[in-house]
Coordinates of C-alpha atoms and ligand atoms in Angstrom, one line a residue:
V239 CA 0.0 0.0 0.0
S240 CA 1.4 3.4 -0.9
N241 CA 1.4 6.0 1.8
T242 CA 2.3 8.8 -0.5
E243 CA 0.7 12.1 0.4
H244 CA 0.1 15.1 -1.9
C245 CA -0.7 18.6 -0.8
D246 CA -0.6 22.1 -2.2
V247 CA 1.3 23.3 0.9
L248 CA 3.1 21.4 3.6
V249 CA 3.5 23.3 6.9
V250 CA 6.2 21.8 9.0
G251 CA 5.4 22.6 12.7
G252 CA 2.0 22.9 14.4
G253 CA 2.8 25.8 16.7
P254 CA 1.0 29.2 16.5
A255 CA 2.9 30.2 13.3
G256 CA 2.2 26.9 11.5
T257 CA -1.5 26.7 12.4
T258 CA -2.2 30.3 11.7
C259 CA -0.7 30.1 8.2
A260 CA -2.4 26.8 7.5
R261 CA -5.8 28.2 8.6
H262 CA -5.6 31.1 6.2
L263 CA -4.4 29.0 3.3
V264 CA -7.2 26.5 3.9
A265 CA -9.6 29.4 3.9
A266 CA -8.2 30.4 0.5
G267 CA -9.0 27.0 -0.9
L268 CA -5.6 25.3 -0.7
D269 CA -5.1 21.7 0.3
V270 CA -2.8 22.1 3.4
A271 CA -1.1 19.5 5.6
I272 CA 0.6 20.1 8.9
L273 CA 3.5 17.8 9.8
D274 CA 4.6 17.8 13.4
R275 CA 7.1 15.6 15.2
Q276 CA 4.9 15.5 18.2
T277 CA 1.3 14.3 18.7
F278 CA -1.1 16.9 20.2
P279 CA -1.9 18.0 22.8
R280 CA 1.8 18.6 23.4
D281 CA 3.6 20.9 25.8
K282 CA 5.8 23.8 24.8
V283 CA 8.4 25.6 27.0
C284 CA 6.7 29.1 27.2
A285 CA 5.3 31.4 29.9
G286 CA 2.0 31.6 27.8
W287 CA 1.6 35.4 27.9
L288 CA -0.6 36.7 25.1
T289 CA -0.9 40.4 24.2
P290 CA -4.3 41.6 23.0
P291 CA -3.3 42.0 19.3
V292 CA -2.7 38.3 19.1
I293 CA -6.4 37.7 20.1
T294 CA -7.5 40.0 17.3
E295 CA -5.1 38.6 14.7
L296 CA -6.2 35.1 15.5
G297 CA -9.9 36.0 15.6
L298 CA -10.0 34.1 18.9
D299 CA -13.5 33.8 20.5
L300 CA -12.5 34.1 24.1
N301 CA -15.8 32.8 25.5
D302 CA -15.4 29.6 23.4
Y303 CA -11.7 29.3 24.3
A304 CA -12.3 29.8 28.0
R305 CA -15.1 27.2 28.2
E306 CA -12.7 24.3 28.8
R307 CA -9.3 26.0 29.0
V308 CA -7.3 28.3 31.3
L309 CA -7.6 31.9 30.3
Q310 CA -6.1 34.2 32.9
P311 CA -6.7 38.0 32.4
F312 CA -3.9 40.3 33.4
T313 CA -4.7 43.8 34.6
G314 CA -1.4 44.8 35.9
F315 CA 2.3 43.8 36.5
R316 CA 4.8 43.9 39.3
T317 CA 8.3 44.7 38.0
E318 CA 11.7 45.0 39.7
I319 CA 15.4 44.8 39.1
I320 CA 16.3 41.7 41.1
G321 CA 17.1 43.0 44.6
G322 CA 15.5 46.4 44.0
T323 CA 12.2 47.9 45.0
P324 CA 9.2 46.4 43.2
V325 CA 6.9 48.7 41.2
D326 CA 3.2 47.8 40.9
T327 CA 1.4 49.0 37.8
D328 CA -2.3 48.6 37.7
Y329 CA -4.2 49.3 34.4
G330 CA -7.7 48.9 35.8
E331 CA -8.6 46.9 32.6
V332 CA -7.4 43.7 30.9
V333 CA -4.1 44.3 29.1
S334 CA -3.0 40.7 28.4
Y335 CA -3.9 37.0 29.0
G336 CA -2.2 34.0 30.3
I337 CA -2.8 30.7 28.5
R338 CA -1.3 27.2 28.7
R339 CA 0.5 26.2 25.6
M340 CA -0.6 22.6 25.9
E341 CA -4.2 23.8 25.5
F342 CA -3.7 26.8 23.2
D343 CA -1.7 25.1 20.5
H344 CA -4.0 22.1 20.4
Y345 CA -7.0 24.4 20.0
L346 CA -5.4 26.3 17.2
L347 CA -4.4 23.1 15.5
E348 CA -7.9 21.7 15.6
R349 CA -9.4 25.0 14.4
S350 CA -7.0 25.3 11.4
G351 CA -8.9 22.9 9.2
A352 CA -5.7 21.5 7.8
R353 CA -4.9 17.8 7.4
T354 CA -2.5 16.7 10.2
L355 CA 0.4 14.4 10.0
L356 CA 1.4 14.1 13.6
G357 CA 4.1 12.2 15.4
E358 CA 6.4 12.3 12.4
P359 CA 9.5 14.5 12.3
L360 CA 10.7 15.9 9.0
S361 CA 13.8 13.9 8.5
H362 CA 14.6 14.3 4.8
M363 CA 13.6 16.7 2.0
E364 CA 14.7 16.8 -1.6
R365 CA 13.7 18.8 -4.6
E366 CA 12.8 17.0 -7.9
G367 CA 11.2 18.6 -10.9
G368 CA 10.0 21.7 -9.1
L369 CA 8.4 19.7 -6.3
W370 CA 9.5 18.7 -2.8
W371 CA 9.7 15.2 -1.6
V372 CA 9.5 15.2 2.2
N373 CA 10.4 12.0 4.1
D374 CA 10.3 10.3 0.7
R375 CA 6.5 10.2 0.8
I376 CA 5.0 13.7 0.9
R377 CA 4.9 15.5 -2.4
T378 CA 4.3 19.3 -2.5
P379 CA 5.3 22.4 -4.4
L380 CA 5.7 24.5 -1.2
V381 CA 7.1 23.8 2.2
I382 CA 6.6 26.3 5.0
G383 CA 9.1 26.0 7.8
A384 CA 7.3 26.6 11.1
G385 CA 9.2 24.2 13.2
G386 CA 10.5 26.7 15.8
H387 CA 14.1 27.5 16.5
F388 CA 15.5 24.1 15.5
C389 CA 13.3 23.9 12.4
P390 CA 14.7 21.4 9.9
V391 CA 13.5 23.6 7.0
A392 CA 15.5 26.5 8.4
R393 CA 18.5 24.2 8.6
H394 CA 17.9 23.2 4.9
L395 CA 18.0 26.9 4.1
G396 CA 21.4 27.2 5.8
A397 CA 20.6 28.1 9.4
R398 CA 23.0 26.7 11.9
P399 CA 21.4 26.8 15.4
G400 CA 24.0 26.5 18.1
R401 CA 26.9 27.4 15.7
D402 CA 26.9 31.0 14.5
E403 CA 23.8 32.4 16.0
H404 CA 23.2 34.3 19.2
P405 CA 19.8 33.2 20.7
V406 CA 18.2 33.9 24.0
T407 CA 18.2 30.9 26.3
A408 CA 15.6 30.3 28.8
Q409 CA 14.4 27.8 31.4
E410 CA 10.9 27.4 32.7
V411 CA 8.6 25.2 34.7
E412 CA 4.8 25.2 34.8
F413 CA 2.9 23.1 37.3
R414 CA -0.5 22.8 39.0
L415 CA -0.6 24.3 42.5
T416 CA -2.1 22.1 45.2
W417 CA -5.0 23.6 47.1
E418 CA -2.6 24.4 50.0
Q419 CA -0.1 26.1 47.6
Q420 CA -2.9 28.1 46.0
D421 CA -3.7 29.5 49.5
H422 CA 0.0 30.3 50.2
C423 CA 1.2 31.5 46.8
P424 CA 1.5 35.4 47.0
V425 CA 1.6 35.8 43.2
E426 CA -1.8 37.1 42.0
G427 CA -3.2 35.8 38.7
A428 CA -4.2 39.2 37.5
R429 CA -0.7 40.6 38.2
P430 CA 2.3 38.7 36.8
E431 CA 5.7 39.5 38.3
L432 CA 8.8 40.3 36.2
F433 CA 12.3 40.4 37.7
F434 CA 15.0 42.0 35.5
T435 CA 18.5 40.7 35.9
P436 CA 21.0 43.3 37.3
D437 CA 23.0 43.2 34.0
L438 CA 19.7 43.9 32.1
T439 CA 20.3 41.2 29.6
G440 CA 17.2 39.2 30.6
Y441 CA 14.5 38.7 33.2
G442 CA 12.7 36.1 35.3
W443 CA 9.0 35.8 35.8
C444 CA 6.3 34.4 38.0
V445 CA 3.0 34.0 36.2
R446 CA 0.0 32.5 37.8
K447 CA -2.7 31.2 35.5
G448 CA -5.7 29.9 37.3
G449 CA -4.4 27.0 39.4
H450 CA -1.1 26.8 37.6
L451 CA 2.2 28.6 38.2
N452 CA 4.8 29.3 35.6
I453 CA 8.3 30.4 36.7
G454 CA 11.2 30.9 34.5
L455 CA 14.2 33.1 33.4
G456 CA 15.5 34.0 30.0
K457 CA 18.7 35.8 29.0
A458 CA 20.7 36.9 26.0
G459 CA 24.4 36.4 25.6
Q460 CA 27.0 33.9 26.9
H461 CA 26.2 32.9 30.4
R462 CA 25.7 29.9 32.7
L463 CA 21.9 29.9 32.7
G464 CA 21.5 27.0 35.1
R465 CA 23.3 28.8 37.8
E466 CA 21.4 32.0 37.3
V467 CA 18.1 30.2 37.3
S468 CA 19.0 28.5 40.6
E469 CA 20.0 31.8 42.1
F470 CA 16.7 33.3 40.9
C471 CA 14.7 30.6 42.5
R472 CA 16.6 31.0 45.8
Y473 CA 15.8 34.8 45.6
L474 CA 12.1 34.1 45.1
Q475 CA 12.1 31.7 48.0
A476 CA 14.0 34.1 50.3
N477 CA 11.6 36.9 49.4
G478 CA 8.5 34.8 50.0
R479 CA 7.3 34.9 46.4
L480 CA 7.8 31.1 46.2
P481 CA 7.0 29.7 49.6
F482 CA 7.5 26.0 48.5
R483 CA 9.9 23.9 46.5
L484 CA 9.4 23.5 42.8
P485 CA 7.8 20.1 42.2
E486 CA 9.4 19.6 38.8
K487 CA 12.7 20.3 37.0
M488 CA 12.9 23.3 34.7
Q489 CA 12.9 22.8 30.9
G490 CA 15.2 24.7 28.7
H491 CA 14.8 26.2 25.2
A492 CA 16.6 28.7 22.9
Y493 CA 15.2 31.1 20.3
L494 CA 16.3 34.1 18.3
L495 CA 15.3 37.8 18.8
Y496 CA 14.8 40.2 15.9
P497 CA 17.0 41.6 14.5
Q498 CA 20.1 39.4 14.3
Q499 CA 23.7 40.1 13.2
R500 CA 23.4 37.2 10.8
P501 CA 19.7 36.8 10.0
R502 CA 18.6 33.4 8.7
P503 CA 17.7 33.1 5.0
L504 CA 13.9 33.4 4.8
F505 CA 12.9 31.9 1.5
A506 CA 14.0 30.0 -1.6
D507 CA 12.3 28.3 -4.5
G508 CA 9.3 26.5 -2.9
L509 CA 10.4 27.3 0.7
L510 CA 9.4 29.9 3.3
L511 CA 10.2 30.3 7.0
I512 CA 7.8 31.7 9.6
G513 CA 7.7 32.2 13.4
D514 CA 10.7 31.2 15.5
A515 CA 12.1 29.3 12.5
A516 CA 12.7 32.8 11.0
G517 CA 13.9 34.3 14.3
L518 CA 11.3 37.0 14.9
A519 CA 10.7 37.4 18.6
Y520 CA 10.5 40.9 20.0
P521 CA 13.9 42.0 21.3
Q522 CA 12.9 43.7 24.6
S523 CA 10.3 41.2 25.9
G524 CA 11.1 38.0 24.1
E525 CA 7.4 37.8 23.1
G526 CA 7.4 35.4 20.2
I527 CA 3.7 34.4 19.7
R528 CA 2.6 37.7 18.2
P529 CA 5.5 37.9 15.7
A530 CA 4.9 34.2 14.9
V531 CA 1.2 34.9 14.1
E532 CA 1.9 38.1 12.2
S533 CA 4.6 36.4 10.0
A534 CA 2.1 33.6 9.4
L535 CA -0.5 36.1 8.1
M536 CA 2.1 37.8 5.9
A537 CA 3.3 34.5 4.5
A538 CA -0.3 33.3 3.8
E539 CA -1.0 36.5 1.9
T540 CA 2.2 36.2 -0.1
V541 CA 1.4 32.5 -0.9
V542 CA -2.1 33.2 -2.0
E543 CA -0.9 36.0 -4.3
A544 CA 1.7 33.7 -5.8
A545 CA -1.2 31.6 -7.1
G546 CA 0.6 28.3 -7.3
E547 CA 3.9 29.6 -8.7
Y548 CA 6.3 29.4 -5.8
S549 CA 9.6 30.6 -7.2
A550 CA 11.9 32.6 -4.9
G551 CA 11.0 35.7 -6.9
R552 CA 7.2 35.2 -6.2
L553 CA 7.9 34.7 -2.5
Q554 CA 10.1 37.8 -2.1
P555 CA 7.2 40.1 -1.1
Y556 CA 7.0 38.1 2.1
A557 CA 10.5 39.4 3.1
E558 CA 9.5 42.9 2.2
R559 CA 6.3 42.6 4.3
L560 CA 8.3 41.4 7.3
A561 CA 10.8 44.3 7.0
A562 CA 8.0 46.8 6.6
R563 CA 6.4 45.5 9.8
F564 CA 9.5 44.7 12.0
G565 CA 12.3 46.8 10.5
P566 CA 15.6 45.7 8.9
R567 CA 16.5 42.1 9.8
R568 CA 20.2 42.8 10.2
A569 CA 21.1 44.2 13.7
E570 CA 23.0 47.5 13.9
P571 CA 26.1 47.7 16.1
E572 CA 25.4 48.4 19.8
R573 CA 24.4 52.0 20.6
M574 CA 26.8 53.9 22.9
P575 CA 29.3 51.1 23.2
W576 CA 31.6 53.6 25.0
L577 CA 29.2 54.1 27.8
P578 CA 30.5 52.1 30.8
R579 CA 28.4 49.1 31.8
S580 CA 28.1 50.3 35.4
L581 CA 26.7 53.6 34.2
K582 CA 24.2 52.0 31.9
H583 CA 23.2 49.8 34.9
S584 CA 22.8 52.6 37.4
L585 CA 20.8 54.6 34.8
A586 CA 18.5 51.7 34.1
T587 CA 18.1 50.8 37.8
H588 CA 17.1 54.4 38.4
L589 CA 14.7 54.5 35.4
M590 CA 13.1 51.2 36.2
S591 CA 12.3 52.1 39.8
N592 CA 10.3 55.1 38.4
P593 CA 6.5 54.2 38.0
L594 CA 6.0 56.4 35.0
F595 CA 8.9 55.0 33.1
T596 CA 7.9 51.5 34.0
R597 CA 4.4 52.0 32.8
H598 CA 4.9 54.0 29.7
V599 CA 8.2 52.6 28.4
V600 CA 8.9 49.2 29.9
L601 CA 5.3 47.9 29.9
D602 CA 3.4 49.9 27.3
R603 CA 6.1 50.0 24.7
W604 CA 8.5 47.1 25.3
F605 CA 6.1 44.5 26.6
L606 CA 2.6 45.3 25.4
H607 CA 3.7 47.0 22.1
R608 CA 0.7 49.3 22.5
Q609 CA 2.1 51.6 19.8
Q610 CA 1.7 48.9 17.2
P611 CA -1.9 48.1 16.2
P612 CA -2.8 44.5 15.2
L613 CA -2.0 43.4 11.6
F614 CA -5.1 43.2 9.4
P615 CA -7.4 44.3 12.3
Ligands
FAD231 C1 10.9 29.9 28.3 C2 10.1 30.7 27.2 C3 9.1 31.5 27.5 C4 8.4 32.1 26.5 N1 7.3 32.9 26.9 C5 6.6 33.5 25.9 C6 5.4 34.3 26.2 O1 5.0 34.3 27.4 N2 4.7 34.9 25.2 C7 5.1 34.8 23.9 O2 4.5 35.4 23.1 N3 6.2 34.1 23.6 C8 6.9 33.4 24.5 N4 8.0 32.7 24.2 C9 8.3 32.5 22.8 C10 7.3 31.6 22.1 O3 7.2 30.4 22.8 C11 7.7 31.3 20.7 O4 8.2 32.4 20.0 C12 6.6 30.6 19.9 O5 6.2 29.4 20.4 C13 6.9 30.5 18.4 O6 5.9 29.8 17.8 P1 6.2 28.9 16.5 O7 4.9 28.4 16.0 O8 7.2 29.6 15.6 O9 7.1 27.6 17.0 P2 6.8 26.5 18.1 O10 5.7 27.0 19.0 O11 8.1 26.2 18.7 O12 6.2 25.3 17.3 C14 7.1 24.5 16.5 C15 6.5 23.2 16.2 O13 7.4 22.5 15.3 C16 7.5 21.2 15.6 N5 8.7 20.6 15.1 C17 10.0 20.9 15.5 N6 10.9 20.2 14.8 C18 10.2 19.5 13.9 C19 10.6 18.5 12.9 N7 11.8 18.1 12.7 N8 9.6 17.9 12.2 C20 8.3 18.3 12.4 N9 7.9 19.1 13.4 C21 8.8 19.7 14.1 C22 7.4 21.2 17.1 O14 7.0 19.9 17.7 C23 6.4 22.3 17.4 O15 5.1 21.8 17.6 C24 8.7 32.0 25.2 C25 9.8 31.2 24.8 C26 10.5 30.5 25.8 C27 11.7 29.6 25.5

């Protein structure tokens, strides 16, 4: 029996980028299959913070979503530089949501309307006569790489994760609080807590979502993350933010922020990268779901316009759309490299203990991106 599959578009990766792109291509009448190495529901290392434009861009029906899933509204934040004085910012309205990726990604996958090929990694791809043969059995004119940071399609295009790239690395744990822990946990669901590292190259977080707690820390640059994460947990325990031991080990992951000194190639004949595979997360906050969804929308628009002719030239508008939305992909040299690190640090410590700066710059601009309306509202 032949198990050969044909499709108009093969999306590799069923995360937010892949399912969003697939959904729009299905709506445009294309036969789309999503290939993922995992079976769903599957977990994903992520704090699960969604900013409101994501809800708009996904056309998410929050009532439907929340019927059987965790949806935690956030109305404020507590921020501090580790060891400094916390600043509480209260918006008096919902400014973000907390979700569990296990539930969220499964919901988006089922809603996409695409065929699913789950539990099968992309292990091999080859081009023959203008078509791709994936895993020697799936035949398609277009492969969309949405496989996250280590996406095999990105590797095929020349990306070398762990070699000549500079990702953020992060560790995180999410677990269900016992009833007793729920009573004693001082972190409020409506007010996630952010803890910036003294060198300002990253931050830790405590995010409570219903009866779950998510704790983690992510940083850019060369460092010993494991040690920093342990110190962060000890700090939380010493300050009463975490009045019990973590029940599980932290999970680690890496991903690229936008822009990069050496951006990954984005497209080629019959190939396109979206989401983390393309390295798009916001540089100040590390938010990656919104750029993943937006890149998926821009990719879908480009693919529909290409009308079945997927040469690199026909896919080029995707790169132009990304640059118009997120700016140039190549990072510029560091600003003010002559400014001593200690001075930058004391300046930042001073600014970040100021409630107005925290609200209008750190939260509104860097974390909530309130200055940038949703794509295709
Ligand atoms: C610790 C941490 C916390 C974060 N917190 C947030 C947050 O709170 N809010 C936010 O917006 N962003 C956050 N991010 C970033 C966010 O998780 C990512 O940017 C986002 O998941 C990218 O979505 P994606 O669809 O591109 O990739 P992913 O969600 O990574 O999905 C990729 C899919 O590809 C599949 N895949 C991988 N390899 C293969 C293969 N060989 N063959 C087939 N399938 C494959 C995987 O199984 C997976 O399902 C966080 C990241 C980390 C590491």
